[in-house]
Coordinates of C-alpha atoms in Angstrom, one line a residue:
Chain P
X1 CA -172.1 -95.6 -98.7
X2 CA -173.7 -98.5 -100.6
X3 CA -175.6 -97.2 -103.6
X4 CA -178.4 -98.9 -105.6
X5 CA -177.4 -100.6 -108.8
X6 CA -177.2 -98.1 -111.6
X7 CA -178.7 -99.0 -115.0
X8 CA -176.0 -99.2 -117.7
X9 CA -176.2 -99.1 -121.5
X10 CA -174.3 -101.4 -123.8
X11 CA -171.5 -98.8 -124.4
X12 CA -171.0 -98.4 -120.6
X13 CA -170.8 -102.1 -120.1
X14 CA -168.2 -102.4 -122.8
X15 CA -166.1 -99.6 -121.1
X16 CA -166.5 -101.2 -117.7
X17 CA -165.6 -104.7 -118.8
X18 CA -162.8 -103.6 -121.1
X19 CA -161.0 -101.0 -119.0
X20 CA -160.4 -102.4 -115.5
X21 CA -156.8 -102.5 -116.3
X22 CA -154.4 -102.1 -119.2
X23 CA -155.0 -98.3 -119.7
X24 CA -152.2 -97.3 -122.1
X25 CA -149.3 -95.1 -121.2
X26 CA -148.7 -92.9 -124.2
X27 CA -149.5 -89.3 -125.4
X28 CA -153.1 -89.9 -126.2
X29 CA -154.1 -92.9 -124.1
X30 CA -157.9 -92.2 -124.2
X31 CA -157.7 -92.3 -128.0
X32 CA -155.9 -95.6 -128.0
X33 CA -158.2 -97.2 -125.4
X34 CA -161.2 -95.8 -127.3
X35 CA -160.1 -97.3 -130.6
X36 CA -159.8 -100.7 -128.9
X37 CA -163.4 -100.3 -127.6
X38 CA -164.8 -99.0 -130.9
X39 CA -165.4 -95.5 -129.5
X40 CA -163.9 -92.2 -130.1
X41 CA -161.6 -90.3 -127.7
X42 CA -164.1 -87.6 -126.6
X43 CA -166.9 -90.0 -126.1
X44 CA -164.8 -92.3 -123.9
X45 CA -163.7 -89.3 -121.7
X46 CA -167.3 -88.1 -121.4
X47 CA -168.6 -91.5 -120.5
X48 CA -165.9 -92.0 -117.8
X49 CA -166.8 -88.6 -116.4
X50 CA -170.5 -89.6 -116.3
X51 CA -169.7 -93.0 -114.7
X52 CA -167.7 -91.2 -111.9
X53 CA -170.5 -88.7 -111.3
X54 CA -173.1 -91.4 -111.2
X55 CA -171.0 -93.3 -108.6
X56 CA -170.4 -96.3 -110.8
X57 CA -166.7 -95.7 -110.7
X58 CA -164.9 -94.8 -107.5
X59 CA -161.9 -93.6 -109.5
X60 CA -160.0 -93.8 -112.8
X61 CA -156.2 -94.1 -112.8
X62 CA -153.4 -96.0 -111.3
X63 CA -154.0 -98.4 -108.5
X64 CA -151.0 -98.3 -106.2
X65 CA -149.8 -101.2 -104.1
X66 CA -149.3 -99.8 -100.6
X67 CA -147.0 -102.7 -99.6
X68 CA -144.5 -102.0 -102.3
X69 CA -144.5 -98.4 -101.4
X70 CA -143.3 -99.0 -97.9
X71 CA -146.6 -98.5 -96.1
X72 CA -147.9 -101.1 -93.6
X73 CA -151.5 -102.3 -93.5
X74 CA -152.8 -104.9 -91.1
X75 CA -156.2 -106.6 -91.0
X76 CA -157.6 -107.0 -87.6
X77 CA -160.9 -108.1 -85.9
X78 CA -162.7 -107.6 -82.6
X79 CA -165.5 -109.5 -81.0
X80 CA -167.9 -107.0 -79.5
X81 CA -171.2 -107.4 -77.6
X82 CA -174.2 -105.8 -79.3
X83 CA -174.5 -103.4 -76.4
X84 CA -171.0 -102.0 -76.9
X85 CA -170.8 -102.3 -80.7
X86 CA -171.7 -98.8 -81.8
X87 CA -169.6 -97.1 -79.2
X88 CA -166.4 -99.1 -80.0
X89 CA -167.0 -99.1 -83.8
X90 CA -167.2 -95.3 -83.7
X91 CA -164.0 -95.1 -81.7
X92 CA -162.2 -97.3 -84.2
X93 CA -163.5 -95.2 -87.1
X94 CA -162.3 -92.0 -85.4
X95 CA -158.7 -93.2 -85.6
X96 CA -157.1 -91.7 -88.8
X97 CA -154.9 -94.9 -89.2
X98 CA -158.0 -97.0 -89.7
X99 CA -158.6 -97.2 -93.5
X100 CA -161.5 -99.7 -93.8
X101 CA -164.0 -100.9 -91.2
X102 CA -166.7 -103.5 -91.8
X103 CA -169.4 -105.0 -89.7
X104 CA -169.6 -108.8 -90.3
X105 CA -172.0 -111.5 -89.3
X106 CA -169.8 -113.6 -87.0
X107 CA -168.5 -113.9 -83.4
X108 CA -165.7 -111.6 -84.7
X109 CA -168.1 -108.9 -85.8
X110 CA -165.9 -105.9 -86.5
X111 CA -163.1 -106.2 -89.1
X112 CA -160.9 -103.3 -90.0
X113 CA -157.6 -102.4 -91.7
X114 CA -154.9 -100.3 -89.9
X115 CA -152.7 -98.5 -92.4
X116 CA -149.8 -96.2 -91.7
X117 CA -146.2 -95.5 -92.9
X118 CA -144.8 -98.1 -90.5
X119 CA -145.9 -101.3 -88.8
X120 CA -145.0 -99.7 -85.4
X121 CA -147.5 -96.9 -86.1
X122 CA -150.3 -99.4 -86.9
X123 CA -149.4 -101.4 -83.8
X124 CA -149.6 -98.3 -81.6
X125 CA -153.0 -97.5 -82.9
X126 CA -154.2 -101.0 -82.2
X127 CA -152.8 -100.9 -78.7
X128 CA -154.5 -97.5 -78.1
X129 CA -157.9 -98.9 -79.2
X130 CA -157.5 -101.9 -76.9
X131 CA -156.6 -99.8 -74.0
X132 CA -159.5 -97.3 -74.4
X133 CA -162.1 -99.9 -75.4
X134 CA -161.1 -102.6 -73.0
X135 CA -161.5 -105.3 -75.8
X136 CA -158.7 -107.3 -77.4
X137 CA -157.8 -106.9 -81.1
X138 CA -157.0 -110.0 -83.0
X139 CA -154.3 -109.3 -85.7
X140 CA -154.2 -111.0 -89.1
X141 CA -151.2 -109.5 -90.9
X142 CA -150.9 -110.9 -94.4
X143 CA -148.2 -113.5 -94.7
X144 CA -148.6 -114.0 -98.4
X145 CA -150.7 -112.3 -101.1
X146 CA -151.8 -114.5 -104.0
X147 CA -152.2 -113.0 -107.4
X148 CA -155.7 -112.0 -108.4
X149 CA -157.1 -110.9 -111.7
X150 CA -160.2 -109.2 -110.6
X151 CA -162.7 -108.4 -113.3
X152 CA -166.2 -107.5 -112.1
X153 CA -168.5 -108.1 -114.9
X154 CA -170.8 -105.2 -115.6
Chain F
X1 CA -142.1 -108.1 -101.2
X2 CA -139.7 -105.5 -99.9
X3 CA -140.6 -101.8 -100.3
X4 CA -139.2 -100.0 -103.2
X5 CA -136.9 -97.0 -102.9
X6 CA -138.9 -93.9 -103.9
X7 CA -137.4 -90.6 -104.7
X8 CA -139.2 -87.2 -104.2
X9 CA -140.3 -87.2 -107.9
X10 CA -142.0 -90.6 -107.4
X11 CA -143.7 -89.3 -104.3
X12 CA -144.9 -86.3 -106.2
X13 CA -146.2 -88.5 -109.0
X14 CA -148.0 -90.8 -106.6
X15 CA -149.5 -87.8 -104.8
X16 CA -150.7 -86.3 -108.1
X17 CA -152.3 -89.5 -109.5
X18 CA -153.6 -91.6 -106.6
X19 CA -157.0 -90.1 -106.6
X20 CA -157.2 -90.3 -110.4
X21 CA -155.8 -89.3 -113.7
X22 CA -157.1 -86.0 -115.3
X23 CA -159.8 -86.7 -117.8
X24 CA -158.3 -84.9 -120.7
X25 CA -156.8 -86.1 -124.0
X26 CA -153.2 -85.9 -122.7
X27 CA -153.5 -86.9 -119.1
X28 CA -149.8 -87.7 -118.5
X29 CA -148.8 -84.3 -120.0
X30 CA -151.2 -82.6 -117.6
X31 CA -149.7 -84.5 -114.6
X32 CA -146.2 -83.6 -115.9
X33 CA -147.1 -79.9 -116.0
X34 CA -148.5 -80.1 -112.5
X35 CA -145.4 -81.5 -110.9
X36 CA -142.9 -79.8 -113.2
X37 CA -141.2 -82.6 -115.0
X38 CA -141.3 -83.7 -118.7
X39 CA -144.2 -85.8 -119.9
X40 CA -141.8 -88.5 -121.1
X41 CA -140.5 -88.8 -117.6
X42 CA -144.0 -89.2 -116.2
X43 CA -144.7 -92.0 -118.7
X44 CA -141.3 -93.7 -118.1
X45 CA -141.8 -93.7 -114.3
X46 CA -145.3 -95.0 -114.5
X47 CA -144.2 -97.8 -116.9
X48 CA -141.5 -98.8 -114.5
X49 CA -143.9 -98.7 -111.5
X50 CA -146.2 -101.0 -113.4
X51 CA -143.3 -103.4 -114.1
X52 CA -142.0 -103.4 -110.5
X53 CA -145.4 -103.8 -108.9
X54 CA -145.7 -100.4 -107.3
X55 CA -148.8 -99.9 -109.5
X56 CA -151.1 -102.9 -109.7
X57 CA -152.9 -101.7 -112.7
X58 CA -154.1 -98.5 -114.5
X59 CA -157.8 -98.3 -115.3
X60 CA -161.2 -97.8 -113.9
X61 CA -162.1 -98.8 -110.4
X62 CA -165.8 -99.8 -110.2
X63 CA -168.0 -99.4 -107.2
X64 CA -169.2 -102.9 -106.4
X65 CA -172.6 -101.8 -105.2
X66 CA -173.4 -99.7 -108.2
X67 CA -172.8 -102.7 -110.4
X68 CA -175.3 -104.7 -108.3
X69 CA -172.7 -106.7 -106.3
X70 CA -174.5 -106.4 -103.0
X71 CA -173.2 -109.5 -101.3
X72 CA -169.7 -109.4 -100.0
X73 CA -168.5 -112.5 -98.2
X74 CA -165.1 -113.1 -96.7
X75 CA -164.5 -116.8 -97.1
X76 CA -162.0 -118.3 -94.7
X77 CA -160.4 -121.7 -94.8
X78 CA -158.2 -123.9 -92.6
X79 CA -155.9 -125.3 -95.2
X80 CA -153.0 -127.7 -94.5
X81 CA -149.8 -125.7 -94.2
X82 CA -147.9 -127.8 -96.8
X83 CA -150.6 -127.1 -99.4
X84 CA -151.8 -123.6 -98.7
X85 CA -149.4 -121.7 -101.0
X86 CA -150.0 -123.9 -104.0
X87 CA -153.8 -123.9 -103.5
X88 CA -153.9 -120.1 -102.7
X89 CA -152.3 -119.4 -106.1
X90 CA -155.1 -121.4 -107.8
X91 CA -157.9 -119.8 -105.8
X92 CA -156.5 -116.3 -106.6
X93 CA -156.9 -117.1 -110.3
X94 CA -160.7 -117.8 -110.0
X95 CA -162.4 -114.9 -111.6
X96 CA -164.8 -114.2 -108.7
X97 CA -162.1 -113.8 -106.1
X98 CA -161.0 -110.2 -105.5
X99 CA -158.4 -110.7 -102.8
X100 CA -156.6 -113.8 -101.6
X101 CA -154.2 -113.9 -98.7
X102 CA -152.5 -116.3 -96.4
X103 CA -152.8 -115.1 -92.8
X104 CA -151.8 -116.5 -89.4
X105 CA -154.3 -118.6 -87.5
X106 CA -155.2 -117.4 -84.0
X107 CA -156.1 -120.5 -82.0
X108 CA -158.4 -121.3 -80.2
X109 CA -160.5 -118.4 -81.6
X110 CA -159.6 -118.6 -85.2
X111 CA -158.4 -121.8 -87.1
X112 CA -158.4 -120.3 -90.6
X113 CA -155.2 -119.4 -92.6
X114 CA -156.5 -118.7 -96.1
X115 CA -158.8 -115.7 -96.8
X116 CA -160.6 -115.3 -100.2
X117 CA -162.9 -112.3 -100.7
X118 CA -166.0 -113.1 -102.8
X119 CA -168.4 -110.7 -104.4
X120 CA -171.8 -111.6 -105.8
X121 CA -175.2 -110.2 -106.6
X122 CA -176.8 -112.3 -103.9
X123 CA -175.7 -114.5 -101.0
X124 CA -176.7 -117.5 -103.0
X125 CA -174.2 -116.5 -105.7
X126 CA -171.5 -116.1 -103.1
X127 CA -172.3 -119.5 -101.5
X128 CA -172.0 -121.1 -104.9
X129 CA -168.6 -119.5 -105.4
X130 CA -167.5 -120.8 -102.0
X131 CA -168.7 -124.3 -103.0
X132 CA -166.3 -124.1 -106.1
X133 CA -163.5 -123.3 -103.7
X134 CA -164.4 -126.1 -101.4
X135 CA -164.3 -128.5 -104.3
X136 CA -160.9 -127.1 -105.4
X137 CA -159.4 -127.4 -101.9
X138 CA -160.8 -130.9 -101.3
X139 CA -159.4 -132.7 -98.3
X140 CA -156.7 -130.0 -97.8
X141 CA -159.4 -127.8 -96.1
X142 CA -160.4 -129.0 -92.7
X143 CA -162.9 -126.2 -91.8
X144 CA -164.3 -123.0 -93.4
X145 CA -166.7 -120.2 -92.9
X146 CA -168.1 -117.2 -94.8
X147 CA -168.4 -113.8 -93.0
X148 CA -170.9 -111.7 -94.8
X149 CA -170.6 -107.9 -94.6
X150 CA -173.5 -106.2 -92.8
X151 CA -172.2 -102.7 -93.6
X152 CA -169.2 -100.6 -94.5
X153 CA -168.5 -98.5 -91.5
X154 CA -165.5 -96.7 -93.0
X155 CA -163.7 -96.8 -96.3
X156 CA -161.1 -94.1 -97.0
X157 CA -158.8 -95.9 -99.4
X158 CA -155.1 -96.0 -98.6
X159 CA -153.5 -92.6 -98.7
X160 CA -149.9 -93.1 -99.5
X161 CA -148.3 -89.6 -99.4

C-alpha cells in the first residue's frame, strides 16, 4: 500500500495545498476553484484526474463524518507474540467490520478500528476475535474528538 | 455528537459521493441525475451536511506516502483529567496533528488518555513535533510515548451505506 513519493510540479503543489477543503458548492465548482488557484477549469479537472491515477490523491470529494451519520467506530489494540502475529493479524483483517489495521512498534503491536452500523455490532466482532484468537482486545473508544485542521504540505 | 436523522435521499447522496465526486464541469448536476433529484437539492443538502458536521470538508484527500510523509507516529499522553479537554483543543490546532482524541486509560497496561496522530517525512521530524506537544502540555503530562507504524495491514475507509 505505501507508495514512493511522487515528484510534483509547481501547479500540482498549488492544487494540493489549496484544495484540501473548501471546494465550492455551485453549478461550476471546478471553474470557481480554478480561478482561485490561477488555473482554468479544464486544466484543474485534468490535473486532479492525473493526481488520482498517480496515487497522489486517494479521493476527491466530500469527507463524511461516520460518527454524525450514526455509525460506530472503535479503536482497539492487541499485544501479540511475534510467533502468532501474522496468524492473528490475518484473522483480524478478514473481518469485514475491521476498517483499518496497523502494525506498530510497541508492546501493543496491533492497532485496528472496528466500524459498523451499531456499537453492538463492533463489540460482537471484537468478542469473536478474542474468542477465536485467544488474546484479549483492549478497547479505546473515543470520548472526545478535538477539532483538527489538517493540511499536509505538498 | 449525536447521530443525525438521515432520510433515504441523504443516504442515496452519501452513497453516490463517498468514493468521490464526478470529475466533470457540473459534478453536482451529474450526481443529481444519477439519483434522480434536482441539482439545486443536491447542493442544498450538501451545504446543510457541511453545516451540521455530517461532512467534514469537501476537497482532495492526499495519500500521505505519495507526498513523502513516510513516518506515522501515534503520540500518546497521560494528561491530568482536569486539563485534558482544554489542552486537547490546543493540540488539535497544531498544523502537524491529523487526529486528536481523548480516550479511556486502561490501567495497568495503558496510562494514556490523549492521542495525537503525527505525520512527518522522517522519524526525526515526528519526534520534533512530539517535543512541541511536550512543551505545550508542560507539567500536565505525566508520561508519554510514540508508537510508530511499521505497516498498514488494512485500510478500507469507512463505508457508510
